[in-house]
Coordinates of C-alpha atoms in Angstrom, one line a residue:
X1 CA 4.6 -19.1 6.2
X2 CA 6.2 -16.9 3.4
X3 CA 4.9 -14.0 5.4
X4 CA 6.7 -14.9 8.5
X5 CA 10.0 -15.4 7.0
X6 CA 9.7 -12.3 4.9
X7 CA 9.5 -10.4 8.1
X8 CA 12.3 -12.3 9.8
X9 CA 14.5 -11.9 7.2
X10 CA 13.5 -7.9 7.4
X11 CA 14.3 -7.8 11.0
X12 CA 17.5 -9.4 10.6
X13 CA 18.9 -6.7 8.5
X14 CA 18.4 -3.9 11.3
X15 CA 17.3 -5.4 14.4
X16 CA 20.2 -8.0 15.8
X17 CA 23.8 -6.6 15.1
X18 CA 24.1 -7.4 11.3
X19 CA 27.3 -6.0 9.6
X20 CA 25.3 -4.8 6.1
X21 CA 28.4 -4.0 3.5
X22 CA 28.6 -4.5 -0.2
X23 CA 31.3 -6.6 0.2
X24 CA 31.9 -8.8 3.5
X25 CA 35.0 -10.9 4.4
X26 CA 34.6 -14.4 5.9
X27 CA 35.0 -12.9 9.0
X28 CA 32.8 -10.2 9.0
X29 CA 29.9 -12.8 7.5
X30 CA 30.2 -14.8 10.5
X31 CA 28.8 -11.9 12.5
X32 CA 25.9 -12.1 10.9
X33 CA 24.1 -14.2 13.3
X34 CA 20.9 -13.8 14.9
X35 CA 21.3 -13.6 18.8
X36 CA 19.7 -16.4 21.0
X37 CA 17.9 -14.1 23.1
X38 CA 15.7 -12.2 20.5
X39 CA 12.3 -12.5 18.9
X40 CA 14.1 -13.1 15.5
X41 CA 15.9 -16.5 16.7
X42 CA 12.3 -17.6 18.0
X43 CA 10.7 -16.6 15.1
X44 CA 13.6 -18.8 13.1
X45 CA 12.9 -21.9 15.2
X46 CA 9.2 -21.5 15.4
X47 CA 9.5 -21.6 11.7
X48 CA 11.6 -24.9 11.3
X49 CA 9.3 -26.4 13.8
X50 CA 6.2 -25.5 11.9
X51 CA 7.6 -27.2 8.2
X52 CA 5.4 -30.4 9.2
X53 CA 2.4 -29.0 10.1
X54 CA 2.2 -26.7 7.3
X55 CA 3.4 -30.0 5.1
X56 CA 0.6 -31.7 6.3
X57 CA -2.4 -29.5 6.4
X58 CA -1.4 -27.2 3.4
X59 CA -2.0 -30.2 1.1
X60 CA -5.5 -31.8 2.6
X61 CA -7.7 -29.4 0.6
X62 CA -6.3 -30.6 -2.7
X63 CA -6.3 -34.5 -2.4
X64 CA -9.8 -34.7 -4.8
X65 CA -8.1 -32.5 -7.0
X66 CA -4.8 -34.3 -7.1
X67 CA -6.9 -37.6 -7.5
X68 CA -8.4 -36.4 -10.5
X69 CA -5.4 -35.1 -11.6
X70 CA -3.0 -38.0 -11.4
X71 CA -5.9 -40.5 -12.3
X72 CA -5.6 -42.4 -8.9
X73 CA -7.9 -43.2 -6.3
X74 CA -8.5 -41.0 -2.9
X75 CA -6.9 -43.9 -0.8
X76 CA -3.9 -43.8 -2.7
X77 CA -3.3 -39.8 -2.5
X78 CA -3.6 -40.3 1.6
X79 CA -0.4 -42.4 1.2
X80 CA 0.9 -39.0 0.6
X81 CA 0.4 -37.8 4.2
X82 CA 1.2 -41.6 5.6
X83 CA 4.6 -41.4 3.6
X84 CA 5.3 -38.3 5.0
X85 CA 4.4 -38.9 8.4
X86 CA 7.0 -41.9 8.5
X87 CA 9.8 -39.9 7.1
X88 CA 9.2 -37.4 9.7
X89 CA 9.5 -39.6 12.3
X90 CA 12.3 -41.7 11.1
X91 CA 14.6 -39.2 10.3
X92 CA 14.5 -37.6 13.5
X93 CA 16.7 -41.0 14.8
X94 CA 18.6 -40.2 12.1
X95 CA 19.5 -36.1 12.1
X96 CA 19.7 -36.3 15.9
X97 CA 23.0 -38.3 16.1
X98 CA 24.6 -36.8 13.0
X99 CA 24.2 -33.3 14.7
X100 CA 25.9 -34.5 17.9
X101 CA 28.7 -35.6 15.3
X102 CA 29.0 -32.9 12.7
X103 CA 27.1 -30.0 14.6
X104 CA 23.5 -28.8 14.2
X105 CA 24.1 -26.0 11.4
X106 CA 25.4 -28.2 8.8
X107 CA 22.6 -31.1 9.4
X108 CA 19.9 -28.4 9.5
X109 CA 21.2 -27.2 6.3
X110 CA 21.1 -30.5 4.7
X111 CA 17.4 -31.1 6.1
X112 CA 16.4 -27.9 4.7
X113 CA 18.0 -28.3 1.6
X114 CA 15.9 -32.0 1.3
X115 CA 13.1 -30.3 2.3
X116 CA 13.3 -27.6 -0.7
X117 CA 14.4 -30.3 -3.1
X118 CA 11.4 -32.5 -2.4
X119 CA 9.0 -29.8 -2.5
X120 CA 9.8 -28.7 -6.3
X121 CA 9.7 -32.6 -7.0
X122 CA 6.1 -32.8 -5.4
X123 CA 5.1 -29.6 -7.4
X124 CA 6.3 -31.0 -11.0
X125 CA 5.5 -34.8 -10.2
X126 CA 4.4 -36.7 -13.3
X127 CA 2.5 -39.6 -11.2
X128 CA 1.1 -40.6 -7.9
X129 CA 4.1 -42.6 -7.1
X130 CA 6.3 -40.2 -7.7
X131 CA 4.6 -37.5 -5.5
X132 CA 4.4 -40.6 -2.9
X133 CA 8.1 -41.0 -2.8
X134 CA 9.2 -37.3 -2.8
X135 CA 6.6 -36.8 0.1
X136 CA 8.6 -39.1 2.2
X137 CA 11.8 -37.1 1.6
X138 CA 10.2 -33.8 2.1
X139 CA 9.0 -35.6 5.7
X140 CA 12.3 -36.5 6.1
X141 CA 13.6 -32.9 5.5
X142 CA 10.7 -31.4 8.0
X143 CA 12.2 -33.9 10.6
X144 CA 15.5 -31.9 10.8
X145 CA 14.1 -28.9 11.6
X146 CA 11.9 -30.4 14.6
X147 CA 14.8 -32.1 16.0
X148 CA 17.2 -29.6 15.4
X149 CA 15.1 -27.0 17.4
X150 CA 14.9 -28.9 20.3
X151 CA 18.8 -29.8 20.3
X152 CA 19.3 -26.3 19.8
X153 CA 17.4 -25.0 22.4
X154 CA 19.0 -27.3 24.7
X155 CA 22.6 -26.3 23.5
X156 CA 21.7 -22.8 24.4
X157 CA 19.3 -22.4 27.3
X158 CA 19.1 -23.6 30.8
X159 CA 16.5 -24.0 33.2
X160 CA 13.3 -21.5 33.3
X161 CA 14.7 -19.7 30.2
X162 CA 14.7 -23.2 28.1
X163 CA 11.3 -24.0 29.0
X164 CA 10.1 -20.4 27.9
X165 CA 11.9 -20.4 24.8
X166 CA 10.3 -24.0 24.0
X167 CA 7.2 -22.3 24.9
X168 CA 7.3 -19.7 22.6
X169 CA 8.8 -21.8 19.8
X170 CA 5.5 -23.8 20.5
X171 CA 3.6 -20.5 20.0
X172 CA 4.3 -19.8 16.8
X173 CA 4.3 -23.5 15.6
X174 CA 0.5 -23.3 16.8
X175 CA -0.2 -20.7 14.1
X176 CA 0.8 -23.0 11.6
X177 CA -2.5 -25.5 11.7
X178 CA -4.6 -22.4 12.2
X179 CA -3.4 -21.0 8.6
X180 CA -2.5 -23.7 6.5
X181 CA -5.9 -25.2 5.2
X182 CA -6.6 -22.0 4.4
X183 CA -3.5 -21.1 2.7
X184 CA -3.9 -24.4 1.0
X185 CA -7.5 -23.2 0.1
X186 CA -6.6 -19.9 -1.4
X187 CA -3.9 -21.3 -3.7
X188 CA -6.0 -24.0 -5.2
X189 CA -8.7 -20.7 -5.8
X190 CA -6.0 -19.4 -8.0
X191 CA -4.0 -22.3 -9.2
X192 CA -3.2 -25.9 -9.3
X193 CA -2.3 -28.3 -6.5
X194 CA 0.7 -28.4 -7.6
X195 CA 1.5 -24.6 -6.7
X196 CA 0.8 -25.6 -3.1
X197 CA 3.9 -27.8 -2.9
X198 CA 6.1 -25.1 -4.8
X199 CA 4.7 -22.6 -2.3
X200 CA 6.3 -25.2 0.3
X201 CA 9.5 -25.4 -1.8
X202 CA 9.5 -21.5 -1.5
X203 CA 9.0 -21.3 2.1
X204 CA 11.4 -23.7 2.7
X205 CA 13.7 -21.9 0.5
X206 CA 13.7 -18.6 2.7
X207 CA 14.2 -20.9 5.9
X208 CA 17.2 -22.5 4.2
X209 CA 18.5 -18.8 3.7
X210 CA 17.6 -17.7 7.2
X211 CA 19.5 -20.4 8.9
X212 CA 22.6 -20.1 6.3
X213 CA 22.8 -16.4 6.9
X214 CA 21.6 -15.9 10.5
X215 CA 22.1 -19.5 12.5
X216 CA 25.5 -19.7 14.3
X217 CA 26.6 -23.0 15.3
X218 CA 25.1 -23.9 18.9
X219 CA 27.0 -27.1 19.4
X220 CA 30.0 -26.6 22.1
X221 CA 31.7 -30.2 21.4
X222 CA 31.1 -32.4 18.8
X223 CA 31.3 -35.9 19.4
X224 CA 33.6 -37.5 16.9
X225 CA 32.2 -41.3 17.3
X226 CA 28.5 -40.5 17.7
X227 CA 27.4 -42.1 14.2
X228 CA 29.7 -45.1 15.1
X229 CA 27.2 -48.3 15.6
X230 CA 28.4 -49.4 19.1
X231 CA 28.3 -45.6 20.0
X232 CA 24.8 -45.1 18.4
X233 CA 23.3 -48.1 20.2
X234 CA 24.9 -46.9 23.5
X235 CA 23.6 -43.7 23.5
X236 CA 20.2 -44.7 22.7
X237 CA 20.6 -47.2 25.2
X238 CA 21.4 -44.1 27.5
X239 CA 18.3 -42.5 26.5
X240 CA 16.1 -45.4 27.1
X241 CA 17.3 -46.7 30.2
X242 CA 17.3 -43.1 31.9
X243 CA 14.0 -43.3 33.8
X244 CA 13.6 -39.3 33.6
X245 CA 14.5 -39.2 30.0
X246 CA 12.4 -42.0 28.8
X247 CA 9.4 -40.9 31.5
X248 CA 9.2 -37.5 30.4
X249 CA 9.4 -38.6 26.4
X250 CA 6.5 -40.7 27.4
X251 CA 4.6 -37.9 29.2
X252 CA 5.3 -35.8 26.0
X253 CA 4.8 -38.4 23.4
X254 CA 1.3 -39.8 25.5
X255 CA 0.0 -36.0 25.5
X256 CA 0.5 -35.5 22.1
X257 CA -1.2 -38.6 21.5
X258 CA -4.3 -36.9 23.4
X259 CA -4.3 -33.8 21.3
X260 CA -3.4 -36.0 17.9
X261 CA -6.5 -38.0 18.5
X262 CA -8.8 -34.7 18.7
X263 CA -7.1 -33.7 15.5
X264 CA -7.8 -36.8 13.7
X265 CA -11.3 -37.2 15.3
X266 CA -12.6 -33.8 14.9
X267 CA -13.8 -34.1 11.1
X268 CA -15.7 -37.3 11.8
X269 CA -17.3 -35.7 15.0
X270 CA -17.6 -32.3 13.9
X271 CA -18.6 -32.8 10.1
X272 CA -20.1 -36.1 10.2
X273 CA -21.5 -36.5 13.5
X274 CA -22.6 -32.9 14.3
X275 CA -23.0 -31.9 10.7
X276 CA -21.1 -28.5 11.3
X277 CA -20.5 -26.5 8.2
X278 CA -17.0 -26.5 6.4
X279 CA -16.3 -23.1 7.0
X280 CA -17.5 -23.3 10.6
X281 CA -15.4 -26.3 11.3
X282 CA -12.4 -24.2 10.0
X283 CA -13.2 -21.7 12.7
X284 CA -13.8 -24.2 15.4
X285 CA -10.5 -26.2 14.6
X286 CA -8.6 -22.6 14.9
X287 CA -10.3 -21.9 18.2
X288 CA -8.6 -25.3 19.5
X289 CA -5.4 -24.2 18.0
X290 CA -5.7 -21.0 19.5
X291 CA -5.8 -22.7 23.1
X292 CA -2.6 -24.5 22.5
X293 CA -1.1 -20.9 21.7
X294 CA -2.4 -19.5 24.9
X295 CA -1.1 -22.0 26.9
X296 CA 2.2 -21.7 25.5
X297 CA 2.4 -18.2 26.2
X298 CA 1.0 -18.7 29.7
X299 CA 3.7 -21.5 30.2
X300 CA 6.8 -19.1 28.9
X301 CA 5.4 -16.1 31.1
X302 CA 5.1 -18.3 34.3
X303 CA 8.1 -20.0 33.9
X304 CA 10.2 -16.8 33.4
X305 CA 8.6 -15.6 36.8
X306 CA 10.0 -19.0 38.7
X307 CA 6.8 -21.3 38.6
X308 CA 8.7 -24.4 38.6
X309 CA 7.9 -27.0 35.9
X310 CA 6.7 -29.6 38.3
X311 CA 3.7 -27.3 39.4
X312 CA 2.9 -26.5 35.8
X313 CA 2.9 -30.1 34.5
X314 CA 0.8 -31.2 37.3
X315 CA -1.7 -28.6 36.7
X316 CA -1.6 -29.3 32.9
X317 CA -1.7 -33.0 33.3
X318 CA -4.6 -32.7 35.8
X319 CA -6.5 -30.5 33.7
X320 CA -6.3 -32.7 30.4
X321 CA -7.6 -35.9 32.6
X322 CA -10.5 -34.1 33.7
X323 CA -11.2 -32.3 30.3
X324 CA -11.0 -35.6 28.7
X325 CA -13.0 -37.6 31.4
X326 CA -15.9 -35.0 30.9
X327 CA -15.7 -35.4 27.4
X328 CA -16.2 -39.1 27.7
X329 CA -19.1 -38.7 30.0
X330 CA -20.8 -35.9 27.6
X331 CA -20.1 -38.6 24.7
X332 CA -21.7 -41.5 26.4
X333 CA -24.6 -40.0 28.0
X334 CA -25.7 -38.4 24.5
X335 CA -25.3 -35.2 25.2
X336 CA -22.8 -34.1 23.0
X337 CA -23.4 -30.8 21.0
X338 CA -21.1 -28.0 20.5
X339 CA -21.8 -26.4 23.1
X340 CA -21.0 -29.0 25.1
X341 CA -17.7 -30.4 23.5
X342 CA -16.2 -27.3 22.5
X343 CA -15.3 -25.5 25.6
X344 CA -13.6 -28.9 26.9
X345 CA -11.8 -29.4 23.8
X346 CA -10.4 -25.9 23.7
X347 CA -9.2 -26.4 27.7
X348 CA -7.9 -29.9 26.9
X349 CA -5.6 -28.5 23.5
X350 CA -4.6 -25.5 26.1
X351 CA -3.0 -28.1 28.3
X352 CA -0.8 -29.2 25.5
X353 CA 0.7 -25.9 25.4
X354 CA 1.7 -26.3 29.2
X355 CA 2.8 -29.6 29.1
X356 CA 4.9 -29.9 26.1
X357 CA 7.6 -27.6 26.8
X358 CA 8.3 -28.6 30.3
X359 CA 8.1 -32.3 29.3
X360 CA 10.4 -31.8 26.1
X361 CA 13.0 -29.6 28.3
X362 CA 12.8 -32.3 31.1
X363 CA 13.4 -35.1 28.8
X364 CA 16.6 -33.7 26.6
X365 CA 18.1 -31.8 30.1
X366 CA 19.8 -34.8 31.7
X367 CA 22.3 -36.2 29.0
X368 CA 23.4 -32.7 27.2
X369 CA 26.4 -34.4 25.7
X370 CA 23.9 -36.5 23.7
X371 CA 21.2 -33.6 23.2
X372 CA 20.6 -34.6 19.4
X373 CA 19.9 -38.3 20.2
X374 CA 17.7 -37.3 23.0
X375 CA 15.8 -34.8 20.9
X376 CA 15.6 -37.6 17.9
X377 CA 14.3 -39.9 20.7
X378 CA 11.4 -37.1 21.9
X379 CA 10.4 -36.7 18.6
X380 CA 10.3 -40.1 17.1
X381 CA 8.1 -40.9 20.3
X382 CA 6.0 -38.2 19.7
X383 CA 5.0 -38.7 16.1
X384 CA 4.6 -42.4 16.8
X385 CA 2.1 -41.6 19.2
X386 CA 0.2 -39.3 16.8
X387 CA 0.2 -41.8 14.3
X388 CA -1.2 -44.5 16.8
X389 CA -3.9 -42.1 17.6
X390 CA -5.0 -41.3 14.2
X391 CA -5.2 -45.0 13.2
X392 CA -7.4 -45.8 16.5
X393 CA -9.5 -43.2 16.1
X394 CA -10.3 -43.8 12.6
X395 CA -10.5 -47.7 13.8
X396 CA -12.9 -47.4 16.4
X397 CA -15.3 -44.3 15.1
X398 CA -18.9 -45.9 15.0
X399 CA -20.1 -43.2 12.9
X400 CA -22.6 -41.9 14.9
X401 CA -20.9 -40.7 18.1
X402 CA -18.1 -39.0 19.7
X403 CA -17.3 -41.6 22.0
X404 CA -14.2 -43.2 20.2
X405 CA -12.7 -39.6 19.9
X406 CA -13.7 -38.6 23.7
X407 CA -12.5 -42.1 24.9
X408 CA -9.3 -42.2 23.7
X409 CA -8.2 -38.8 24.4
X410 CA -9.0 -39.9 28.1
X411 CA -7.2 -43.0 27.5
X412 CA -4.1 -41.1 26.3
X413 CA -4.5 -38.5 29.0
X414 CA -4.5 -41.0 31.9
X415 CA -1.3 -42.7 30.3
X416 CA 0.5 -39.4 30.2
X417 CA -0.4 -38.7 33.8
X418 CA 0.4 -42.3 35.0
X419 CA 3.9 -42.2 33.1
X420 CA 4.5 -38.9 35.1
X421 CA 3.7 -39.6 38.7
X422 CA 4.9 -43.4 38.1
X423 CA 7.9 -43.1 36.2
X424 CA 9.3 -39.5 35.5
X425 CA 8.5 -37.7 38.3
X426 CA 9.9 -40.4 40.9
X427 CA 13.0 -40.8 39.1
X428 CA 13.5 -37.0 39.1
X429 CA 13.1 -36.6 42.9
X430 CA 15.6 -39.8 43.4
X431 CA 18.2 -38.0 41.3
X432 CA 17.7 -34.5 42.9
X433 CA 18.2 -36.4 46.5
X434 CA 21.1 -38.0 45.5
X435 CA 22.6 -34.8 44.0
X436 CA 22.3 -33.1 47.0
X437 CA 23.5 -35.8 49.3

């Protein structure tokens, strides 16, 4: 992540109309902003969205070391991940409305500041309880980056351009789970587990500086009543009662649940059942993350070429159903091997790169005046399905087969397609006909 942000800072200096002089007035400083339709802007949003997966995966190799260092059990160390996920999910419901009231940029600065502070506190935590508490705060800070990335895209882009931007952000974000465990392992090889959290704090600081120097306010008009209890309840009610918003939010969340079932189940299946070496597992996991990136890139290109979101969503959802059902058949039949599972898993994760940008765009598009609330709802539902998926796959795993992982992936994929054809798409078509009339 540090290399990516360093690259971002470098290209900001010369590529995007910065006025770089020894002494700048306030008016001049305001011109130091990254233009929305640039590679630098996409990388910045991608870096914000990459904070959560980096924070989750970089620390995984250090769990045994943390357990020994802080004299606690591996199960208690696992709470550092659980509390991070809780903070990440709940914070999106808070930061979304706050950004509708105060603007995207100030709330994003607060979130990044929390992330940096928590990373530094985790690096110096004297006990496991302190580490767990600060991981909760770190998750909340990462949640600001995720929800405000979605809101900013809604503020600045429309139609195919918005879907393409979300696709490219998804592509940049897809690099994070591929490199995070490796970075964590490298850090452990030369330093202690505390350095991992210190590295996250430094990376978060670089993101914070990039936001402070390079990001303009994207919200055109602030809602002064957005965080008043009655307005907040009303706004969330509008999202949940809007069949288009809710339907597409569920499509995205359930598809994410399908993917996260694989994320949580792959160590159990590949390492324990198929006895894949740890180094090989890293490459196999990276190949599926690469599938998401390819799907995101292809979706961005096709969106800009005028391919409709409905066609892309239908293709992605049907392919996800077909591959997950095929995985279940392979697992139940006893034919589960690397050669039979991996092509289907790569193709299945490839689908998320197509589904997610289109579903998220459709979910936050109808109500631009409360885009922060809409983005918070989308993010919360997504993480809730991810948490549900990881819990269920661990509960249902039989220790011998890939049936639990495959069948649960199929359940989530089918449910996502059902939400599309039964809720989201009919509501969208009715709205379109009513508007044309």
